[in-house]
Tab-separated table of C-alpha atoms and ligand atoms in Angstrom:
chain	number	residue	atom	x	y	z
A	1498	UNK	CA	1.040	10.737	27.711
A	1499	UNK	CA	2.316	7.776	29.520
A	1500	UNK	CA	5.511	6.766	28.166
A	1501	UNK	CA	6.862	5.092	30.955
A	1502	UNK	CA	5.677	1.747	29.464
A	1503	UNK	CA	7.384	0.242	26.577
A	1504	UNK	CA	6.559	-2.056	24.072
A	1505	UNK	CA	8.387	-5.716	24.175
A	1506	UNK	CA	10.770	-5.183	21.188
A	1507	UNK	CA	11.954	-8.784	20.908
A	1508	UNK	CA	8.283	-10.001	20.570
A	1509	UNK	CA	7.636	-7.564	18.052
A	1510	UNK	CA	10.944	-8.694	15.756
A	1511	UNK	CA	9.739	-12.202	16.343
A	1512	UNK	CA	6.284	-11.825	15.365
A	1513	UNK	CA	7.490	-9.937	12.030
A	1514	UNK	CA	9.842	-12.777	11.627
A	1515	UNK	CA	7.350	-15.571	11.904
A	1516	UNK	CA	4.983	-13.615	9.678
A	1517	UNK	CA	7.638	-13.112	7.331
A	1518	UNK	CA	8.195	-17.164	6.880
A	1519	UNK	CA	5.044	-17.090	5.582
A	1520	UNK	CA	4.764	-17.323	1.313
A	1521	UNK	CA	8.691	-17.006	1.480
A	1522	UNK	CA	10.561	-17.321	-1.794
A	1523	UNK	CA	14.037	-17.524	-3.286
A	1524	UNK	CA	14.503	-14.083	-5.463
A	1525	UNK	CA	16.543	-15.091	-8.428
A	1526	UNK	CA	17.572	-11.590	-9.153
A	1527	UNK	CA	19.217	-11.093	-5.816
A	1528	UNK	CA	19.644	-14.614	-4.592
A	1529	UNK	CA	17.925	-13.068	-1.266
A	1530	UNK	CA	14.920	-14.812	0.464
A	1531	UNK	CA	11.885	-12.403	0.023
A	1532	UNK	CA	8.158	-12.445	0.826
A	1533	UNK	CA	5.242	-13.370	-1.983
A	1534	UNK	CA	2.029	-13.114	-0.551
A	1535	UNK	CA	0.002	-11.647	-3.250
A	1536	UNK	CA	-3.586	-10.767	-2.171
A	1537	UNK	CA	-6.015	-13.421	-1.992
A	1538	UNK	CA	-3.408	-16.140	-2.697
A	1539	UNK	CA	-3.094	-19.501	-0.710
A	1540	UNK	CA	-0.232	-17.683	0.913
A	1541	UNK	CA	-2.070	-14.829	1.852
A	1542	UNK	CA	-4.710	-17.164	3.252
A	1543	UNK	CA	-2.113	-18.858	5.373
A	1544	UNK	CA	-0.887	-15.160	6.650
A	1545	UNK	CA	-4.489	-14.374	7.520
A	1546	UNK	CA	-5.039	-17.441	9.295
A	1547	UNK	CA	-1.728	-16.727	11.100
A	1548	UNK	CA	-2.666	-13.412	12.394
A	1549	UNK	CA	-6.277	-14.110	13.264
A	1550	UNK	CA	-4.982	-17.029	15.437
A	1551	UNK	CA	-2.695	-14.198	17.414
A	1552	UNK	CA	-5.512	-11.965	17.500
A	1553	UNK	CA	-7.374	-14.551	19.067
A	1554	UNK	CA	-4.440	-15.570	21.662
A	1555	UNK	CA	-4.252	-11.897	22.627
A	1556	UNK	CA	-7.900	-12.459	23.833
A	1557	UNK	CA	-9.926	-10.164	21.115
A	1558	UNK	CA	-12.729	-10.871	19.322
A	1559	UNK	CA	-12.269	-11.133	15.589
A	1560	UNK	CA	-14.843	-10.072	12.809
A	1561	UNK	CA	-14.206	-10.588	9.252
A	1562	UNK	CA	-16.415	-8.352	6.731
A	1563	UNK	CA	-17.850	-9.448	3.076
A	1564	UNK	CA	-14.339	-8.153	1.451
A	1565	UNK	CA	-11.885	-10.045	3.917
A	1566	UNK	CA	-11.113	-7.018	6.123
A	1567	UNK	CA	-10.339	-8.691	9.377
A	1568	UNK	CA	-10.997	-6.507	12.596
A	1569	UNK	CA	-9.991	-7.723	16.121
A	1570	UNK	CA	-11.475	-5.872	19.239
A	1571	UNK	CA	-10.122	-5.117	22.769
A	1572	UNK	CA	-12.928	-4.067	24.779
A	1573	UNK	CA	-12.690	-0.586	26.694
A	1574	UNK	CA	-14.370	0.549	29.972
A	1575	UNK	CA	-17.285	1.891	27.869
A	1576	UNK	CA	-17.943	-0.412	24.932
A	1577	UNK	CA	-20.523	2.049	23.331
A	1578	UNK	CA	-17.921	4.323	22.649
A	1579	UNK	CA	-16.390	4.387	19.164
A	1580	UNK	CA	-13.037	2.375	19.106
A	1581	UNK	CA	-9.259	3.659	18.572
A	1582	UNK	CA	-8.306	1.695	15.449
A	1583	UNK	CA	-4.721	0.589	14.257
A	1584	UNK	CA	-4.254	-1.459	11.380
A	1585	UNK	CA	-2.692	-1.851	7.890
A	1586	UNK	CA	-2.299	-4.734	5.219
A	1587	UNK	CA	-0.475	-8.010	5.035
A	1588	UNK	CA	-0.749	-8.632	1.495
A	1589	UNK	CA	2.393	-7.978	-0.303
A	1590	UNK	CA	3.893	-7.539	-3.806
A	1591	UNK	CA	5.581	-10.296	-5.362
A	1592	UNK	CA	9.121	-9.432	-4.574
A	1593	UNK	CA	8.426	-8.025	-1.239
A	1594	UNK	CA	10.462	-7.718	2.149
A	1595	UNK	CA	8.847	-8.540	5.546
A	1596	UNK	CA	8.004	-4.957	7.036
A	1597	UNK	CA	5.513	-3.414	4.184
A	1598	UNK	CA	2.021	-3.532	5.871
A	1599	UNK	CA	3.098	-6.411	8.300
A	1600	UNK	CA	5.043	-3.961	10.510
A	1601	UNK	CA	1.678	-1.940	10.913
A	1602	UNK	CA	-0.153	-4.905	11.515
A	1603	UNK	CA	2.142	-6.440	14.223
A	1604	UNK	CA	2.477	-2.832	15.609
A	1605	UNK	CA	-1.033	-3.091	16.559
A	1606	UNK	CA	-0.854	-6.400	18.032
A	1607	UNK	CA	2.284	-5.442	20.058
A	1608	UNK	CA	0.420	-2.438	21.436
A	1609	UNK	CA	-2.537	-4.697	22.297
A	1610	UNK	CA	-0.153	-7.162	23.848
A	1611	UNK	CA	1.762	-4.579	25.723
A	1612	UNK	CA	-1.886	-3.204	27.281
A	1613	UNK	CA	-2.547	-7.053	28.169
A	1614	UNK	CA	0.670	-7.222	30.038
A	1615	UNK	CA	0.438	-4.015	32.068
A	1616	UNK	CA	-3.162	-4.555	32.747
A	1617	UNK	CA	-4.017	-1.269	31.214
A	1618	UNK	CA	-7.868	-0.583	30.571
A	1619	UNK	CA	-8.771	2.079	28.305
A	1620	UNK	CA	-12.135	3.741	28.160
A	1621	UNK	CA	-12.662	3.286	24.370
A	1622	UNK	CA	-12.240	-0.222	22.827
A	1623	UNK	CA	-9.123	-0.805	20.745
A	1624	UNK	CA	-9.167	-2.299	17.426
A	1625	UNK	CA	-6.410	-3.885	15.330
A	1626	UNK	CA	-7.042	-4.523	11.647
A	1627	UNK	CA	-5.586	-5.965	8.440
A	1628	UNK	CA	-7.251	-4.609	5.014
A	1629	UNK	CA	-7.569	-7.012	1.863
A	1630	UNK	CA	-5.314	-6.114	-0.937
A	1631	UNK	CA	-3.655	-2.842	-0.190
A	1632	UNK	CA	-0.819	-3.467	-2.631
A	1633	UNK	CA	-3.333	-3.677	-5.916
A	1634	UNK	CA	-0.770	-5.755	-8.365
A	1635	UNK	CA	-2.825	-8.610	-8.656
A	1636	UNK	CA	-6.175	-7.344	-9.387
A	1637	UNK	CA	-5.172	-3.729	-10.152
A	1638	UNK	CA	-6.682	-2.051	-7.652
A	1639	UNK	CA	-4.845	-0.550	-4.682
A	1640	UNK	CA	-6.089	0.085	-1.051
A	1641	UNK	CA	-9.164	-2.085	-2.401
A	1642	UNK	CA	-10.261	-3.322	1.095
A	1643	UNK	CA	-9.968	0.027	2.795
A	1644	UNK	CA	-11.546	1.939	-0.017
A	1645	UNK	CA	-14.480	-0.556	0.342
A	1646	UNK	CA	-14.768	-0.118	3.688
A	1647	UNK	CA	-14.883	3.736	3.819
A	1648	UNK	CA	-17.303	3.796	0.913
A	1649	UNK	CA	-14.997	4.867	-2.292
A	1650	UNK	CA	-15.529	1.612	-4.220
A	1651	UNK	CA	-18.533	-0.478	-4.213
A	1652	UNK	CA	-18.168	-3.921	-3.056
A	1653	UNK	CA	-19.581	-5.568	-6.437
A	1654	UNK	CA	-17.027	-3.351	-8.033
A	1655	UNK	CA	-14.208	-5.034	-6.087
A	1656	UNK	CA	-15.823	-8.398	-6.723
A	1657	UNK	CA	-15.942	-8.136	-10.210
A	1658	UNK	CA	-12.135	-7.592	-10.718
A	1659	UNK	CA	-10.294	-10.455	-12.285
A	1660	UNK	CA	-6.563	-10.882	-12.265
A	1661	UNK	CA	-4.113	-11.722	-15.203
A	1662	UNK	CA	-5.113	-15.174	-15.375
A	1663	UNK	CA	-8.817	-14.260	-15.504
A	1664	UNK	CA	-9.526	-15.200	-11.742
A	1665	UNK	CA	-12.508	-13.422	-10.288
A	1666	UNK	CA	-11.809	-11.486	-7.034
A	1667	UNK	CA	-14.952	-12.928	-5.358
A	1668	UNK	CA	-14.176	-16.657	-5.934
A	1669	UNK	CA	-10.568	-16.157	-4.843
A	1670	UNK	CA	-11.753	-14.719	-1.440
A	1671	UNK	CA	-14.114	-17.399	-1.149
A	1672	UNK	CA	-11.423	-20.037	-2.101
A	1673	UNK	CA	-9.213	-18.931	1.066
A	1674	UNK	CA	-12.006	-18.606	3.354
A	1675	UNK	CA	-12.117	-14.983	3.806
A	1676	UNK	CA	-15.435	-13.598	2.581
A	1677	UNK	CA	-16.711	-12.849	5.843
A	1678	UNK	CA	-20.426	-12.041	6.746
A	1679	UNK	CA	-20.067	-8.402	8.168
A	1680	UNK	CA	-21.134	-5.624	6.583
A	1681	UNK	CA	-18.486	-3.510	4.475
A	1682	UNK	CA	-19.258	-0.129	5.283
A	1683	UNK	CA	-16.989	0.784	8.509
A	1684	UNK	CA	-18.661	2.208	11.413
A	1685	UNK	CA	-16.261	5.332	11.546
A	1686	UNK	CA	-13.874	4.614	14.477
A	1687	UNK	CA	-12.761	7.604	16.957
A	1688	UNK	CA	-9.387	7.760	14.927
A	1689	UNK	CA	-7.087	5.703	13.094
A	1690	UNK	CA	-3.283	5.182	13.447
A	1691	UNK	CA	-1.124	3.305	10.985
A	1692	UNK	CA	2.788	2.371	11.711
A	1693	UNK	CA	4.592	1.814	8.490
A	1694	UNK	CA	8.068	1.685	7.218
A	1695	UNK	CA	8.866	4.895	5.168
A	1696	UNK	CA	9.985	2.773	2.054
A	1697	UNK	CA	12.417	5.639	1.048
A	1698	UNK	CA	15.612	7.330	1.979
A	1699	UNK	CA	14.739	10.636	3.534
A	1700	UNK	CA	14.341	9.646	7.428
A	1701	UNK	CA	17.517	7.545	7.386
A	1702	UNK	CA	19.638	10.001	5.423
A	1703	UNK	CA	18.586	12.649	7.858
A	1704	UNK	CA	19.258	10.240	10.769
A	1705	UNK	CA	15.610	10.712	11.954
A	1706	UNK	CA	14.201	8.080	13.917
A	1707	UNK	CA	10.095	9.024	13.350
A	1708	UNK	CA	8.480	10.224	10.366
A	1709	UNK	CA	5.302	12.376	11.400
A	1710	UNK	CA	3.296	11.603	8.001
A	1711	UNK	CA	1.257	14.761	6.952
A	1712	UNK	CA	-0.110	13.297	4.248
A	1713	UNK	CA	0.172	11.041	1.208
A	1714	UNK	CA	0.574	12.243	-2.491
A	1715	UNK	CA	-2.025	12.140	-5.206
A	1716	UNK	CA	-1.603	8.597	-7.369
A	1717	UNK	CA	-2.883	7.656	-10.703
A	1718	UNK	CA	-2.795	4.090	-12.541
A	1719	UNK	CA	-3.554	3.417	-15.930
A	1720	UNK	CA	-3.499	0.350	-17.970
A	1721	UNK	CA	-2.329	0.913	-21.646
A	1722	UNK	CA	-3.241	-1.541	-24.525
A	1723	UNK	CA	-1.150	-0.877	-27.455
A	1724	UNK	CA	-2.428	-2.479	-30.538
A	1725	UNK	CA	0.004	-2.610	-33.541
A	1726	UNK	CA	0.577	-5.233	-36.253
A	1727	UNK	CA	2.792	-8.448	-35.586
A	1728	UNK	CA	5.140	-9.006	-38.464
A	1729	UNK	CA	8.452	-10.682	-39.213
A	1730	UNK	CA	11.312	-8.700	-37.681
A	1731	UNK	CA	13.618	-9.370	-40.930
A	1732	UNK	CA	11.411	-8.922	-43.881
A	1733	UNK	CA	8.991	-6.228	-42.798
A	1734	UNK	CA	10.426	-3.085	-44.114
A	1735	UNK	CA	10.629	-0.088	-41.255
A	1736	UNK	CA	7.917	2.052	-43.187
A	1737	UNK	CA	5.294	-0.954	-43.199
A	1738	UNK	CA	5.779	-1.432	-39.499
A	1739	UNK	CA	3.067	-0.814	-36.845
A	1740	UNK	CA	5.477	-1.549	-33.832
A	1741	UNK	CA	3.724	-1.505	-30.201
A	1742	UNK	CA	7.006	-1.979	-28.752
A	1743	UNK	CA	8.154	1.350	-30.103
A	1744	UNK	CA	4.995	3.182	-29.290
A	1745	UNK	CA	5.289	2.112	-25.506
A	1746	UNK	CA	9.021	2.968	-25.414
A	1747	UNK	CA	7.830	6.432	-26.632
A	1748	UNK	CA	5.439	6.799	-23.688
A	1749	UNK	CA	7.703	5.634	-21.066
A	1750	UNK	CA	10.370	8.331	-22.377
A	1751	UNK	CA	7.922	10.814	-22.603
A	1752	UNK	CA	6.884	10.147	-18.912
A	1753	UNK	CA	10.610	10.542	-18.057
A	1754	UNK	CA	11.025	13.768	-19.618
A	1755	UNK	CA	7.752	14.992	-17.866
A	1756	UNK	CA	9.244	14.315	-14.777
A	1757	UNK	CA	12.158	16.872	-15.533
A	1758	UNK	CA	9.826	19.478	-16.550
A	1759	UNK	CA	9.031	22.158	-13.713
A	1760	UNK	CA	5.403	22.271	-15.612
A	1761	UNK	CA	4.484	19.322	-13.397
A	1762	UNK	CA	6.105	20.611	-10.167
A	1763	UNK	CA	9.672	19.424	-8.879
A	1764	UNK	CA	8.339	16.149	-7.194
A	1765	UNK	CA	6.311	14.529	-10.302
A	1766	UNK	CA	7.165	10.751	-10.372
A	1767	UNK	CA	6.340	8.504	-13.156
A	1768	UNK	CA	6.806	4.821	-13.700
A	1769	UNK	CA	5.963	2.138	-16.588
A	1770	UNK	CA	6.492	-0.582	-14.238
A	1771	UNK	CA	4.760	-3.356	-16.633
A	1772	UNK	CA	5.717	-3.601	-20.082
A	1773	UNK	CA	4.009	-6.766	-21.606
A	1774	UNK	CA	4.756	-7.527	-25.385
A	1775	UNK	CA	3.065	-10.054	-27.108
A	1776	UNK	CA	4.412	-12.364	-28.666
A	1777	UNK	CA	7.612	-11.215	-27.101
A	1778	UNK	CA	9.851	-12.842	-29.168
A	1779	UNK	CA	13.208	-11.708	-30.609
A	1780	UNK	CA	12.389	-12.042	-34.476
A	1781	UNK	CA	8.717	-10.670	-33.999
A	1782	UNK	CA	7.501	-7.147	-34.050
A	1783	UNK	CA	5.340	-6.797	-30.909
A	1784	UNK	CA	1.577	-6.682	-32.197
A	1785	UNK	CA	0.580	-5.859	-28.778
A	1786	UNK	CA	1.651	-4.211	-25.482
A	1787	UNK	CA	0.081	-3.839	-22.098
A	1788	UNK	CA	1.756	-1.515	-20.056
A	1789	UNK	CA	0.665	0.140	-16.800
A	1790	UNK	CA	1.364	3.845	-15.674
A	1791	UNK	CA	2.033	4.751	-12.187
A	1792	UNK	CA	2.403	8.696	-12.104
A	1793	UNK	CA	2.228	10.349	-8.538
A	1794	UNK	CA	2.413	14.170	-7.446
A	1795	UNK	CA	2.081	15.726	-4.034
A	1796	UNK	CA	0.098	18.537	-5.950
A	1797	UNK	CA	-3.190	17.414	-7.288
A	1798	UNK	CA	-3.385	20.303	-9.603
A	1799	UNK	CA	0.015	18.945	-11.420
A	1800	UNK	CA	-1.116	15.408	-11.149
A	1801	UNK	CA	-4.200	16.512	-13.209
A	1802	UNK	CA	-2.194	18.350	-15.753
A	1803	UNK	CA	0.376	15.488	-16.160
A	1804	UNK	CA	-2.684	13.176	-16.473
A	1805	UNK	CA	-4.202	15.372	-19.537
A	1806	UNK	CA	-1.034	16.022	-21.320
A	1807	UNK	CA	-0.183	12.266	-21.194
A	1808	UNK	CA	-3.664	11.179	-22.805
A	1809	UNK	CA	-3.097	13.713	-25.436
A	1810	UNK	CA	0.595	12.210	-25.945
A	1811	UNK	CA	-1.241	8.863	-26.529
A	1812	UNK	CA	-2.597	10.395	-29.612
A	1813	UNK	CA	0.510	11.850	-30.830
A	1814	UNK	CA	1.845	8.257	-30.577
A	1815	UNK	CA	-0.806	6.496	-31.924
A	1816	UNK	CA	-0.531	8.571	-35.521
A	1817	UNK	CA	3.117	8.358	-35.607
A	1818	UNK	CA	3.387	4.735	-34.944
A	1819	UNK	CA	0.240	3.923	-36.881
A	1820	UNK	CA	-1.041	2.086	-33.722
A	1821	UNK	CA	-4.377	1.982	-31.685
A	1822	UNK	CA	-4.103	2.958	-28.133
A	1823	UNK	CA	-6.662	2.389	-25.421
A	1824	UNK	CA	-6.210	3.072	-21.808
A	1825	UNK	CA	-8.469	2.408	-18.598
A	1826	UNK	CA	-8.046	4.300	-15.145
A	1827	UNK	CA	-7.298	1.323	-12.615
A	1828	UNK	CA	-6.745	3.224	-9.509
A	1829	UNK	CA	-7.153	7.173	-8.667
A	1830	UNK	CA	-6.607	8.918	-5.210
A	1831	UNK	CA	-6.178	12.709	-4.730
A	1832	UNK	CA	-3.777	13.715	-2.223
A	1833	UNK	CA	-4.360	13.335	1.579
A	1834	UNK	CA	-3.774	15.283	4.519
A	1835	UNK	CA	-3.437	13.531	7.845
A	1836	UNK	CA	-5.447	14.935	10.986
A	1837	UNK	CA	-3.334	17.856	13.052
A	1838	UNK	CA	-4.118	16.311	16.470
A	1839	UNK	CA	-2.935	13.027	15.566
A	1840	UNK	CA	0.035	14.408	13.843
A	1841	UNK	CA	0.738	16.656	16.780
A	1842	UNK	CA	0.439	13.207	19.043
A	1843	UNK	CA	2.933	11.431	16.950
A	1844	UNK	CA	5.458	14.432	17.176
A	1845	UNK	CA	4.867	14.531	21.019
A	1846	UNK	CA	5.170	10.895	21.591
A	1847	UNK	CA	8.557	11.114	19.831
A	1848	UNK	CA	9.800	14.115	21.735
A	1849	UNK	CA	8.838	12.592	25.000
A	1850	UNK	CA	11.164	9.652	24.004
A	1851	UNK	CA	13.942	11.798	22.840
A	1852	UNK	CA	13.561	10.451	19.375
A	1853	UNK	CA	14.066	12.804	16.579
A	1854	UNK	CA	10.982	13.222	14.151
A	1855	UNK	CA	10.143	15.439	11.401
A	1856	UNK	CA	6.953	15.597	8.899
A	1857	UNK	CA	7.076	13.746	5.983
A	1858	UNK	CA	4.530	13.016	2.886
A	1859	UNK	CA	4.274	9.974	1.944
A	1860	UNK	CA	5.366	8.812	-1.517
A	1861	UNK	CA	3.555	5.754	-0.978
A	1862	UNK	CA	-0.189	4.889	-1.015
A	1863	UNK	CA	-1.572	3.608	2.484
A	1864	UNK	CA	-4.877	2.237	4.215
A	1865	UNK	CA	-4.464	5.421	6.141
A	1866	UNK	CA	-5.432	7.747	3.286
A	1867	UNK	CA	-8.642	5.676	2.897
A	1868	UNK	CA	-9.616	5.719	6.614
A	1869	UNK	CA	-8.570	9.701	6.561
A	1870	UNK	CA	-12.117	10.289	4.669
A	1871	UNK	CA	-14.050	8.706	7.644
A	1872	UNK	CA	-12.283	9.411	10.807
A	1873	UNK	CA	-9.389	11.424	12.163
A	1874	UNK	CA	-6.236	9.548	10.860
A	1875	UNK	CA	-2.511	9.621	10.814
A	1876	UNK	CA	0.682	7.507	10.400
A	1877	UNK	CA	4.008	6.793	12.140
A	1878	UNK	CA	6.887	6.184	9.688
A	1879	UNK	CA	9.958	4.454	10.685
A	1880	UNK	CA	13.374	4.637	8.588
A	1881	UNK	CA	14.707	1.880	6.404
A	1882	UNK	CA	18.117	0.884	5.783
A	1883	UNK	CA	19.996	0.494	2.224
A	1884	UNK	CA	18.191	4.042	1.241
A	1885	UNK	CA	14.676	2.642	2.544
A	1886	UNK	CA	14.488	0.172	-0.170
A	1887	UNK	CA	11.122	-1.508	-0.144
A	1888	UNK	CA	8.831	-3.667	-2.680
A	1889	UNK	CA	12.381	-5.524	-2.635
A	1890	UNK	CA	13.628	-8.340	-0.275
A	1891	UNK	CA	16.316	-6.172	0.714
A	1892	UNK	CA	13.619	-3.916	2.763
A	1893	UNK	CA	14.972	-3.934	6.111
A	1894	UNK	CA	14.390	-1.786	9.435
A	1895	UNK	CA	16.377	-2.475	12.341
A	1896	UNK	CA	14.667	-4.088	15.734
A	1897	UNK	CA	15.304	-0.736	17.243
A	1898	UNK	CA	13.847	1.398	14.295
A	1899	UNK	CA	10.821	-0.629	14.619
A	1900	UNK	CA	10.448	-0.547	18.473
A	1901	UNK	CA	10.702	3.577	18.439
A	1902	UNK	CA	8.001	3.672	15.880
A	1903	UNK	CA	5.642	1.363	17.831
A	1904	UNK	CA	6.427	3.000	21.595
A	1905	UNK	CA	5.571	6.302	19.878
A	1906	UNK	CA	2.310	4.576	18.561
A	1907	UNK	CA	1.520	3.083	22.132
A	1908	UNK	CA	1.566	6.590	23.304
A	1909	UNK	CA	-1.093	7.697	20.593
A	1910	UNK	CA	-3.204	4.908	21.329
A	1911	UNK	CA	-3.298	5.774	24.863
A	1912	UNK	CA	-3.869	9.157	24.659
A	1913	UNK	CA	-6.568	8.860	21.929
A	1914	UNK	CA	-8.239	5.545	23.143
A	1915	UNK	CA	-8.875	7.798	26.603
A	1916	UNK	CA	-10.389	10.557	24.775
A	1917	UNK	CA	-13.996	11.037	26.121
B	2823	HGY	O1	2.095	1.569	-4.611
B	2823	HGY	C1	1.887	1.874	-3.259
B	2823	HGY	O2	1.932	3.071	-3.160
B	2823	HGY	C2	1.661	0.929	-2.092
B	2823	HGY	O3	2.569	0.123	-1.982
B	2823	HGY	N1	0.607	0.184	-2.368
B	2824	MN	MN1	1.995	-0.834	2.673
B	2825	MN	MN1	3.404	-1.660	-0.739
């Protein structure tokens, strides 16, 4: 595997910083400057147009599909062969840094720019991609674009999603000008590789340079609607209350207790990220709470057990607090194992560059897990500073950490793009 070639680290860093300037915001909690490019927002549209212009400057042929996934193709010597694909996402959570997703898309661009600089031809075409709405925090369903591209979620179901302001996904996609014409079902590429920040503390704590991602844990998202009785906080005796806020608190606490119960394994993670009381005022008992449940486990069986026990617990809380609890599943993916060959190539790339690497399971969801259902897929993780904090403006990986990951990706792409 050729590893005498290196990517241009400064160009990679510049491309990340330029993209990171689109959708910047002042984070009141930390005083830091973060990134807010919610899926299909005006900022997302601006970021998309910027990346498309970079794709075209690199001489790529750009295709946009009906859910706004963007693919840019560098021709191979045999254009009839299925392409080697690299990608990720550029939409962000509302309190993001500039690496989550963007490192993967800018890595793909940097690999292609490096191939161009060195006049390297590959047998297979090389395609870079960014997928629509990976984060799922605006319309409630994560990995949406890649799930539609790989057939797990029907396009019409995605179009019919609405955000908290009641805006339709389809209208918002049209508004930013990225409702493309290409059919959504993606022809399986030869293989798919995604470079991503780890978004956790493991690699940095072990002083590792590269994470050879073995797979992604199972993920389950629910939205709870807890209906109680709004009433005066001072005049309503405790025994007459139906307090939706207390019901949400009991569920949140139960989730935490479950993570400490070996019945669900030792790596069960549970989060009630959104808790929205209505009317949410100091002297009114919350009549309604909309809350989200995010539960994850590397073991499918443990997650299934936890989901069943949680749903049973909702009934128990409803009886005790005299509230009505309804819930809907907004996202659900089983654990995924990445392809052994791709993992081996990532590991080999790291070793041949004297980079320390280890296998790791991803705690976060990624587009690569959707792609793994239609082709050989894998990921390269790079470490993050400050305990790998992510979904936060403090998210940071050094230029060297990023360049290491993209150099390994270059080696893997060269190997797979030249496979007959
Ligand atoms: O939530 C996740 O795991 C990813 O950041 N969408
Ligand atoms: Mn991501
Ligand atoms: Mn993310």
